[in-house]
């Protein structure tokens, strides 16, 4: 059976269902604000924030390189998608219960439990993402993909905005750890409902690339790098620009250490990050078909470079709401462009392989938060921000070489 317009439409709306409730879940366990703030309130240090950020952002994506060889051998990948998202659902429930009953747990074990449960959540997401990218690419008609990304962003944006208002309220109702327990429980429920969208997907088009062993998988990567000139520049781009999404957790730490921000402030930061993300999604939706990924990439680099510069040059207390508003713009622009370019440089048969290769492209984003945590601990925030700006600026070369036409 092949993909038909009616099946494509069914999958289109199933994926939107998932995206909507996933957006609700993401607000209540936001990796840029909620999770690092929770860790700091639990007594986490700069190094621990760096390790957790590495796990959540770069490290989880890097594990796709491990998952992809296994999943590539299967024609249909829906079962792996469900396995990945269900592990995330259970980890969120575990976090909520652990925080609620944290008074019964030895304080020295709480941070360890946070790391374990966040690791399950992050690595489960990476496992699901390998399958998700493949299913998305073959379950929705090619001429509907760009519309899907744009509509999804607007639909998600509306949910994100109202969810952020609710999250801000919940964070203010109670103190740590009860407020975070409520947050993760809502995230658990929303993600469970989101998973129902995946159950409704009809995967009809088989896609398989035989991978005999991890060695064979790396041989395939070498072949693709030789045959597809854009692939190496794409990897260079996500290795450099990819660190942009790891900056906000450190700004949360910076704000708490130097200005004593509280849970209510974290809620405000989250709200403005969501506003920036939603505004960007709406603009890109109305410009769908008229903008090129290349210019979107250049815009993301410019904003990411300016963000730490704004902090360094600020004579008084930095405007954190502005910082998180810009952070939301960067987050949305980066992910829309990255996913779009990935679909452009890959094909139906090798999309799972390319998703795994993308994991390899997250090597620097996985290492950078670890390095950042140690730099902040021993040298302070200024050298950390300067290094961040240098790496971000280097991504301009790879964007130029990519020369995306669409």
PDB file of C-alpha atoms in Angstrom, residues 1-262:
ATOM      1  CA  UNK A   1       0.000   0.000   0.000  1.00  0.00           C
ATOM      2  CA  UNK A   2       1.281   3.465  -0.900  1.00  0.00           C
ATOM      3  CA  UNK A   3       0.632   6.858   0.564  1.00  0.00           C
ATOM      4  CA  UNK A   4      -2.646   8.366  -0.673  1.00  0.00           C
ATOM      5  CA  UNK A   5      -4.045  11.891  -0.154  1.00  0.00           C
ATOM      6  CA  UNK A   6      -6.616  10.573   2.358  1.00  0.00           C
ATOM      7  CA  UNK A   7      -3.990   8.705   4.410  1.00  0.00           C
ATOM      8  CA  UNK A   8      -1.693  11.726   4.211  1.00  0.00           C
ATOM      9  CA  UNK A   9      -4.517  13.904   5.558  1.00  0.00           C
ATOM     10  CA  UNK A  10      -5.174  11.477   8.420  1.00  0.00           C
ATOM     11  CA  UNK A  11      -1.489  11.420   9.330  1.00  0.00           C
ATOM     12  CA  UNK A  12      -1.283  15.200   8.964  1.00  0.00           C
ATOM     13  CA  UNK A  13      -3.956  15.733  11.628  1.00  0.00           C
ATOM     14  CA  UNK A  14      -2.600  12.932  13.839  1.00  0.00           C
ATOM     15  CA  UNK A  15       0.797  14.620  13.847  1.00  0.00           C
ATOM     16  CA  UNK A  16      -0.855  17.965  14.624  1.00  0.00           C
ATOM     17  CA  UNK A  17      -2.722  16.354  17.546  1.00  0.00           C
ATOM     18  CA  UNK A  18       0.588  15.117  18.909  1.00  0.00           C
ATOM     19  CA  UNK A  19       2.255  18.478  18.319  1.00  0.00           C
ATOM     20  CA  UNK A  20      -0.491  20.356  20.177  1.00  0.00           C
ATOM     21  CA  UNK A  21      -0.425  18.305  23.359  1.00  0.00           C
ATOM     22  CA  UNK A  22       3.348  17.975  23.160  1.00  0.00           C
ATOM     23  CA  UNK A  23       3.509  21.776  23.193  1.00  0.00           C
ATOM     24  CA  UNK A  24       1.434  21.791  26.380  1.00  0.00           C
ATOM     25  CA  UNK A  25       3.785  19.242  27.943  1.00  0.00           C
ATOM     26  CA  UNK A  26       6.901  21.112  26.822  1.00  0.00           C
ATOM     27  CA  UNK A  27       5.877  24.289  28.615  1.00  0.00           C
ATOM     28  CA  UNK A  28       5.553  22.515  31.956  1.00  0.00           C
ATOM     29  CA  UNK A  29       8.931  20.780  31.617  1.00  0.00           C
ATOM     30  CA  UNK A  30      10.748  23.404  29.558  1.00  0.00           C
ATOM     31  CA  UNK A  31      14.414  22.415  29.256  1.00  0.00           C
ATOM     32  CA  UNK A  32      15.620  26.027  29.066  1.00  0.00           C
ATOM     33  CA  UNK A  33      13.865  27.391  32.166  1.00  0.00           C
ATOM     34  CA  UNK A  34      11.853  24.955  34.297  1.00  0.00           C
ATOM     35  CA  UNK A  35      14.307  22.039  34.466  1.00  0.00           C
ATOM     36  CA  UNK A  36      17.499  24.058  35.157  1.00  0.00           C
ATOM     37  CA  UNK A  37      15.652  26.261  37.673  1.00  0.00           C
ATOM     38  CA  UNK A  38      14.388  23.141  39.432  1.00  0.00           C
ATOM     39  CA  UNK A  39      17.926  21.734  39.558  1.00  0.00           C
ATOM     40  CA  UNK A  40      19.368  24.971  40.962  1.00  0.00           C
ATOM     41  CA  UNK A  41      16.606  25.125  43.597  1.00  0.00           C
ATOM     42  CA  UNK A  42      17.471  21.534  44.505  1.00  0.00           C
ATOM     43  CA  UNK A  43      21.058  22.633  45.180  1.00  0.00           C
ATOM     44  CA  UNK A  44      22.623  22.008  41.769  1.00  0.00           C
ATOM     45  CA  UNK A  45      25.918  23.713  40.854  1.00  0.00           C
ATOM     46  CA  UNK A  46      27.134  25.279  37.588  1.00  0.00           C
ATOM     47  CA  UNK A  47      28.851  22.032  36.625  1.00  0.00           C
ATOM     48  CA  UNK A  48      25.693  20.033  37.308  1.00  0.00           C
ATOM     49  CA  UNK A  49      23.613  22.480  35.256  1.00  0.00           C
ATOM     50  CA  UNK A  50      26.121  21.977  32.449  1.00  0.00           C
ATOM     51  CA  UNK A  51      25.917  18.193  32.677  1.00  0.00           C
ATOM     52  CA  UNK A  52      22.113  18.203  32.731  1.00  0.00           C
ATOM     53  CA  UNK A  53      21.978  20.637  29.797  1.00  0.00           C
ATOM     54  CA  UNK A  54      24.372  18.403  27.863  1.00  0.00           C
ATOM     55  CA  UNK A  55      22.124  15.407  28.516  1.00  0.00           C
ATOM     56  CA  UNK A  56      18.907  17.225  27.588  1.00  0.00           C
ATOM     57  CA  UNK A  57      20.106  19.005  24.465  1.00  0.00           C
ATOM     58  CA  UNK A  58      23.296  17.770  22.823  1.00  0.00           C
ATOM     59  CA  UNK A  59      23.714  14.391  24.461  1.00  0.00           C
ATOM     60  CA  UNK A  60      20.226  13.111  23.736  1.00  0.00           C
ATOM     61  CA  UNK A  61      20.601  14.010  20.061  1.00  0.00           C
ATOM     62  CA  UNK A  62      24.038  12.426  19.898  1.00  0.00           C
ATOM     63  CA  UNK A  63      22.533   9.079  20.993  1.00  0.00           C
ATOM     64  CA  UNK A  64      20.569   9.069  17.736  1.00  0.00           C
ATOM     65  CA  UNK A  65      23.819   7.912  16.185  1.00  0.00           C
ATOM     66  CA  UNK A  66      23.504   4.768  18.316  1.00  0.00           C
ATOM     67  CA  UNK A  67      19.787   4.208  17.723  1.00  0.00           C
ATOM     68  CA  UNK A  68      19.731   4.811  13.967  1.00  0.00           C
ATOM     69  CA  UNK A  69      21.671   1.662  12.870  1.00  0.00           C
ATOM     70  CA  UNK A  70      19.217  -0.535  14.774  1.00  0.00           C
ATOM     71  CA  UNK A  71      16.015   1.208  13.669  1.00  0.00           C
ATOM     72  CA  UNK A  72      17.149   1.527  10.021  1.00  0.00           C
ATOM     73  CA  UNK A  73      16.830  -2.250   9.567  1.00  0.00           C
ATOM     74  CA  UNK A  74      13.061  -2.172  10.018  1.00  0.00           C
ATOM     75  CA  UNK A  75      10.589  -1.281   7.265  1.00  0.00           C
ATOM     76  CA  UNK A  76       8.053   0.150   9.731  1.00  0.00           C
ATOM     77  CA  UNK A  77       9.070   2.213  12.724  1.00  0.00           C
ATOM     78  CA  UNK A  78       5.860   3.142  14.534  1.00  0.00           C
ATOM     79  CA  UNK A  79       6.489   0.682  17.380  1.00  0.00           C
ATOM     80  CA  UNK A  80       9.810   2.342  18.134  1.00  0.00           C
ATOM     81  CA  UNK A  81       8.130   5.730  18.100  1.00  0.00           C
ATOM     82  CA  UNK A  82       5.598   4.553  20.696  1.00  0.00           C
ATOM     83  CA  UNK A  83       8.301   2.953  22.838  1.00  0.00           C
ATOM     84  CA  UNK A  84      10.263   6.188  22.928  1.00  0.00           C
ATOM     85  CA  UNK A  85       7.349   8.455  23.831  1.00  0.00           C
ATOM     86  CA  UNK A  86       6.011   6.057  26.490  1.00  0.00           C
ATOM     87  CA  UNK A  87       9.383   6.082  28.255  1.00  0.00           C
ATOM     88  CA  UNK A  88       9.148   9.886  28.331  1.00  0.00           C
ATOM     89  CA  UNK A  89       5.627   9.743  29.772  1.00  0.00           C
ATOM     90  CA  UNK A  90       6.724   7.463  32.607  1.00  0.00           C
ATOM     91  CA  UNK A  91       9.815   9.523  33.407  1.00  0.00           C
ATOM     92  CA  UNK A  92       7.687  12.672  33.823  1.00  0.00           C
ATOM     93  CA  UNK A  93       5.362  10.834  36.181  1.00  0.00           C
ATOM     94  CA  UNK A  94       8.417   9.649  38.106  1.00  0.00           C
ATOM     95  CA  UNK A  95       9.764  13.204  38.403  1.00  0.00           C
ATOM     96  CA  UNK A  96       6.440  14.501  39.681  1.00  0.00           C
ATOM     97  CA  UNK A  97       6.110  11.792  42.335  1.00  0.00           C
ATOM     98  CA  UNK A  98       9.758  12.064  43.362  1.00  0.00           C
ATOM     99  CA  UNK A  99       9.490  15.822  43.947  1.00  0.00           C
ATOM    100  CA  UNK A 100       6.146  15.544  45.742  1.00  0.00           C
ATOM    101  CA  UNK A 101       7.538  12.991  48.189  1.00  0.00           C
ATOM    102  CA  UNK A 102      11.042  14.485  48.282  1.00  0.00           C
ATOM    103  CA  UNK A 103      10.741  15.128  52.027  1.00  0.00           C
ATOM    104  CA  UNK A 104      10.943  11.358  52.464  1.00  0.00           C
ATOM    105  CA  UNK A 105      14.086  11.097  50.316  1.00  0.00           C
ATOM    106  CA  UNK A 106      17.624  11.825  51.461  1.00  0.00           C
ATOM    107  CA  UNK A 107      18.704  15.204  50.009  1.00  0.00           C
ATOM    108  CA  UNK A 108      21.913  13.714  48.593  1.00  0.00           C
ATOM    109  CA  UNK A 109      19.843  11.342  46.443  1.00  0.00           C
ATOM    110  CA  UNK A 110      17.420  13.894  44.986  1.00  0.00           C
ATOM    111  CA  UNK A 111      19.857  15.316  42.421  1.00  0.00           C
ATOM    112  CA  UNK A 112      20.860  11.787  41.401  1.00  0.00           C
ATOM    113  CA  UNK A 113      17.202  10.891  40.850  1.00  0.00           C
ATOM    114  CA  UNK A 114      16.701  14.074  38.828  1.00  0.00           C
ATOM    115  CA  UNK A 115      19.618  13.129  36.596  1.00  0.00           C
ATOM    116  CA  UNK A 116      18.367   9.553  36.115  1.00  0.00           C
ATOM    117  CA  UNK A 117      14.781  10.529  35.272  1.00  0.00           C
ATOM    118  CA  UNK A 118      15.803  13.425  32.996  1.00  0.00           C
ATOM    119  CA  UNK A 119      18.216  11.056  31.219  1.00  0.00           C
ATOM    120  CA  UNK A 120      15.403   8.551  30.598  1.00  0.00           C
ATOM    121  CA  UNK A 121      13.232  11.387  29.325  1.00  0.00           C
ATOM    122  CA  UNK A 122      15.931  12.796  27.036  1.00  0.00           C
ATOM    123  CA  UNK A 123      17.248   9.530  25.615  1.00  0.00           C
ATOM    124  CA  UNK A 124      13.707   8.250  25.108  1.00  0.00           C
ATOM    125  CA  UNK A 125      13.009  11.388  23.100  1.00  0.00           C
ATOM    126  CA  UNK A 126      16.084  10.804  20.942  1.00  0.00           C
ATOM    127  CA  UNK A 127      14.978   7.203  20.343  1.00  0.00           C
ATOM    128  CA  UNK A 128      11.520   8.393  19.295  1.00  0.00           C
ATOM    129  CA  UNK A 129      12.889  11.199  17.122  1.00  0.00           C
ATOM    130  CA  UNK A 130      14.746   8.816  14.809  1.00  0.00           C
ATOM    131  CA  UNK A 131      11.462   7.094  14.021  1.00  0.00           C
ATOM    132  CA  UNK A 132       9.469  10.345  14.003  1.00  0.00           C
ATOM    133  CA  UNK A 133      11.620  11.958  11.318  1.00  0.00           C
ATOM    134  CA  UNK A 134      11.301   8.902   9.097  1.00  0.00           C
ATOM    135  CA  UNK A 135       7.528   8.599   9.619  1.00  0.00           C
ATOM    136  CA  UNK A 136       6.948  12.306   9.050  1.00  0.00           C
ATOM    137  CA  UNK A 137       8.933  12.234   5.817  1.00  0.00           C
ATOM    138  CA  UNK A 138       6.987   9.313   4.337  1.00  0.00           C
ATOM    139  CA  UNK A 139       3.528   9.747   5.911  1.00  0.00           C
ATOM    140  CA  UNK A 140       2.750  13.262   4.680  1.00  0.00           C
ATOM    141  CA  UNK A 141       2.758  14.270   1.016  1.00  0.00           C
ATOM    142  CA  UNK A 142       5.939  16.213   0.045  1.00  0.00           C
ATOM    143  CA  UNK A 143       3.938  19.249  -1.053  1.00  0.00           C
ATOM    144  CA  UNK A 144       2.325  19.396   2.410  1.00  0.00           C
ATOM    145  CA  UNK A 145       5.513  19.320   4.490  1.00  0.00           C
ATOM    146  CA  UNK A 146       6.306  23.014   4.541  1.00  0.00           C
ATOM    147  CA  UNK A 147       2.666  23.789   5.274  1.00  0.00           C
ATOM    148  CA  UNK A 148       2.760  21.250   8.078  1.00  0.00           C
ATOM    149  CA  UNK A 149       5.800  22.883   9.684  1.00  0.00           C
ATOM    150  CA  UNK A 150       4.219  26.326   9.453  1.00  0.00           C
ATOM    151  CA  UNK A 151       0.709  25.319  10.598  1.00  0.00           C
ATOM    152  CA  UNK A 152       2.183  23.246  13.384  1.00  0.00           C
ATOM    153  CA  UNK A 153       4.167  26.227  14.587  1.00  0.00           C
ATOM    154  CA  UNK A 154       1.081  28.490  14.673  1.00  0.00           C
ATOM    155  CA  UNK A 155      -1.103  25.819  16.284  1.00  0.00           C
ATOM    156  CA  UNK A 156       1.613  25.026  18.791  1.00  0.00           C
ATOM    157  CA  UNK A 157       2.229  28.724  19.352  1.00  0.00           C
ATOM    158  CA  UNK A 158      -1.325  29.403  20.497  1.00  0.00           C
ATOM    159  CA  UNK A 159      -1.183  26.496  22.941  1.00  0.00           C
ATOM    160  CA  UNK A 160       2.260  27.523  24.143  1.00  0.00           C
ATOM    161  CA  UNK A 161       1.120  31.055  24.950  1.00  0.00           C
ATOM    162  CA  UNK A 162      -1.866  30.084  27.105  1.00  0.00           C
ATOM    163  CA  UNK A 163       0.082  27.206  28.669  1.00  0.00           C
ATOM    164  CA  UNK A 164       2.859  29.601  29.655  1.00  0.00           C
ATOM    165  CA  UNK A 165       0.344  31.809  31.460  1.00  0.00           C
ATOM    166  CA  UNK A 166      -0.923  28.777  33.364  1.00  0.00           C
ATOM    167  CA  UNK A 167       2.615  27.578  34.113  1.00  0.00           C
ATOM    168  CA  UNK A 168       3.559  31.016  35.433  1.00  0.00           C
ATOM    169  CA  UNK A 169       0.575  30.851  37.780  1.00  0.00           C
ATOM    170  CA  UNK A 170       1.374  27.351  39.043  1.00  0.00           C
ATOM    171  CA  UNK A 171       5.011  28.234  39.723  1.00  0.00           C
ATOM    172  CA  UNK A 172       3.801  31.092  41.935  1.00  0.00           C
ATOM    173  CA  UNK A 173       1.237  29.029  43.876  1.00  0.00           C
ATOM    174  CA  UNK A 174       3.728  26.935  45.822  1.00  0.00           C
ATOM    175  CA  UNK A 175       7.429  26.835  46.608  1.00  0.00           C
ATOM    176  CA  UNK A 176      10.004  24.215  45.618  1.00  0.00           C
ATOM    177  CA  UNK A 177       9.477  21.264  45.339  1.00  0.00           C
ATOM    178  CA  UNK A 178       5.648  21.162  45.254  1.00  0.00           C
ATOM    179  CA  UNK A 179       5.302  23.698  42.418  1.00  0.00           C
ATOM    180  CA  UNK A 180       7.650  21.678  40.203  1.00  0.00           C
ATOM    181  CA  UNK A 181       5.820  18.466  41.144  1.00  0.00           C
ATOM    182  CA  UNK A 182       2.582  19.985  39.842  1.00  0.00           C
ATOM    183  CA  UNK A 183       4.355  21.170  36.703  1.00  0.00           C
ATOM    184  CA  UNK A 184       5.736  17.729  35.829  1.00  0.00           C
ATOM    185  CA  UNK A 185       2.421  16.010  36.580  1.00  0.00           C
ATOM    186  CA  UNK A 186       0.631  18.256  34.072  1.00  0.00           C
ATOM    187  CA  UNK A 187       3.432  17.558  31.583  1.00  0.00           C
ATOM    188  CA  UNK A 188       2.925  13.819  32.156  1.00  0.00           C
ATOM    189  CA  UNK A 189      -0.810  14.033  31.416  1.00  0.00           C
ATOM    190  CA  UNK A 190      -0.348  16.195  28.326  1.00  0.00           C
ATOM    191  CA  UNK A 191       2.350  13.950  26.865  1.00  0.00           C
ATOM    192  CA  UNK A 192       0.209  10.869  27.473  1.00  0.00           C
ATOM    193  CA  UNK A 193      -2.638  12.440  25.482  1.00  0.00           C
ATOM    194  CA  UNK A 194      -0.148  13.531  22.797  1.00  0.00           C
ATOM    195  CA  UNK A 195       0.948   9.908  22.340  1.00  0.00           C
ATOM    196  CA  UNK A 196      -2.577   9.018  21.160  1.00  0.00           C
ATOM    197  CA  UNK A 197      -1.829  10.911  17.957  1.00  0.00           C
ATOM    198  CA  UNK A 198       0.965   8.457  17.185  1.00  0.00           C
ATOM    199  CA  UNK A 199      -1.360   5.503  17.759  1.00  0.00           C
ATOM    200  CA  UNK A 200      -3.638   6.932  15.025  1.00  0.00           C
ATOM    201  CA  UNK A 201      -0.885   7.305  12.411  1.00  0.00           C
ATOM    202  CA  UNK A 202      -1.142   4.910   9.482  1.00  0.00           C
ATOM    203  CA  UNK A 203       2.360   3.942   8.399  1.00  0.00           C
ATOM    204  CA  UNK A 204       1.923   2.506   4.887  1.00  0.00           C
ATOM    205  CA  UNK A 205       5.188   3.192   3.095  1.00  0.00           C
ATOM    206  CA  UNK A 206       8.056   0.870   4.056  1.00  0.00           C
ATOM    207  CA  UNK A 207      11.483   2.433   4.393  1.00  0.00           C
ATOM    208  CA  UNK A 208      14.497   0.330   5.158  1.00  0.00           C
ATOM    209  CA  UNK A 209      18.229   0.681   4.822  1.00  0.00           C
ATOM    210  CA  UNK A 210      19.987  -2.559   5.736  1.00  0.00           C
ATOM    211  CA  UNK A 211      22.664  -1.962   8.336  1.00  0.00           C
ATOM    212  CA  UNK A 212      24.624  -5.114   9.205  1.00  0.00           C
ATOM    213  CA  UNK A 213      26.670  -3.686  12.060  1.00  0.00           C
ATOM    214  CA  UNK A 214      27.754  -0.393  13.636  1.00  0.00           C
ATOM    215  CA  UNK A 215      30.866  -0.565  11.440  1.00  0.00           C
ATOM    216  CA  UNK A 216      28.665  -0.880   8.354  1.00  0.00           C
ATOM    217  CA  UNK A 217      26.622   2.091   9.560  1.00  0.00           C
ATOM    218  CA  UNK A 218      29.703   4.297   9.788  1.00  0.00           C
ATOM    219  CA  UNK A 219      30.752   3.101   6.325  1.00  0.00           C
ATOM    220  CA  UNK A 220      27.376   4.281   5.019  1.00  0.00           C
ATOM    221  CA  UNK A 221      27.943   7.642   6.671  1.00  0.00           C
ATOM    222  CA  UNK A 222      31.313   7.993   4.912  1.00  0.00           C
ATOM    223  CA  UNK A 223      29.669   7.124   1.579  1.00  0.00           C
ATOM    224  CA  UNK A 224      26.921   9.703   2.108  1.00  0.00           C
ATOM    225  CA  UNK A 225      29.458  12.357   3.069  1.00  0.00           C
ATOM    226  CA  UNK A 226      31.331  11.726  -0.186  1.00  0.00           C
ATOM    227  CA  UNK A 227      28.227  11.649  -2.377  1.00  0.00           C
ATOM    228  CA  UNK A 228      26.308  14.502  -0.764  1.00  0.00           C
ATOM    229  CA  UNK A 229      28.466  17.621  -0.544  1.00  0.00           C
ATOM    230  CA  UNK A 230      25.845  19.543   1.425  1.00  0.00           C
ATOM    231  CA  UNK A 231      25.763  16.953   4.195  1.00  0.00           C
ATOM    232  CA  UNK A 232      29.153  17.865   5.673  1.00  0.00           C
ATOM    233  CA  UNK A 233      28.222  21.544   5.719  1.00  0.00           C
ATOM    234  CA  UNK A 234      24.896  20.664   7.349  1.00  0.00           C
ATOM    235  CA  UNK A 235      26.819  18.795  10.062  1.00  0.00           C
ATOM    236  CA  UNK A 236      29.130  21.760  10.487  1.00  0.00           C
ATOM    237  CA  UNK A 237      26.142  24.065  10.885  1.00  0.00           C
ATOM    238  CA  UNK A 238      24.346  22.033  13.557  1.00  0.00           C
ATOM    239  CA  UNK A 239      27.647  21.476  15.386  1.00  0.00           C
ATOM    240  CA  UNK A 240      28.225  25.212  15.696  1.00  0.00           C
ATOM    241  CA  UNK A 241      24.790  26.870  15.659  1.00  0.00           C
ATOM    242  CA  UNK A 242      23.440  23.953  17.698  1.00  0.00           C
ATOM    243  CA  UNK A 243      25.019  25.356  20.870  1.00  0.00           C
ATOM    244  CA  UNK A 244      22.590  28.307  20.684  1.00  0.00           C
ATOM    245  CA  UNK A 245      19.850  26.240  22.327  1.00  0.00           C
ATOM    246  CA  UNK A 246      22.083  25.484  25.321  1.00  0.00           C
ATOM    247  CA  UNK A 247      22.551  29.118  26.371  1.00  0.00           C
ATOM    248  CA  UNK A 248      19.310  29.851  28.258  1.00  0.00           C
ATOM    249  CA  UNK A 249      19.839  27.304  31.079  1.00  0.00           C
ATOM    250  CA  UNK A 250      23.090  29.086  31.925  1.00  0.00           C
ATOM    251  CA  UNK A 251      21.315  32.439  31.864  1.00  0.00           C
ATOM    252  CA  UNK A 252      18.849  30.984  34.392  1.00  0.00           C
ATOM    253  CA  UNK A 253      21.852  30.109  36.570  1.00  0.00           C
ATOM    254  CA  UNK A 254      23.354  33.581  35.981  1.00  0.00           C
ATOM    255  CA  UNK A 255      20.106  35.290  37.005  1.00  0.00           C
ATOM    256  CA  UNK A 256      19.740  33.183  40.162  1.00  0.00           C
ATOM    257  CA  UNK A 257      23.361  33.612  41.259  1.00  0.00           C
ATOM    258  CA  UNK A 258      23.713  37.359  40.667  1.00  0.00           C
ATOM    259  CA  UNK A 259      20.163  38.684  40.989  1.00  0.00           C
ATOM    260  CA  UNK A 260      18.447  36.112  43.223  1.00  0.00           C
ATOM    261  CA  UNK A 261      15.566  35.357  40.867  1.00  0.00           C
ATOM    262  CA  UNK A 262      12.779  33.133  42.215  1.00  0.00           C
TER     263      UNK A 262
END
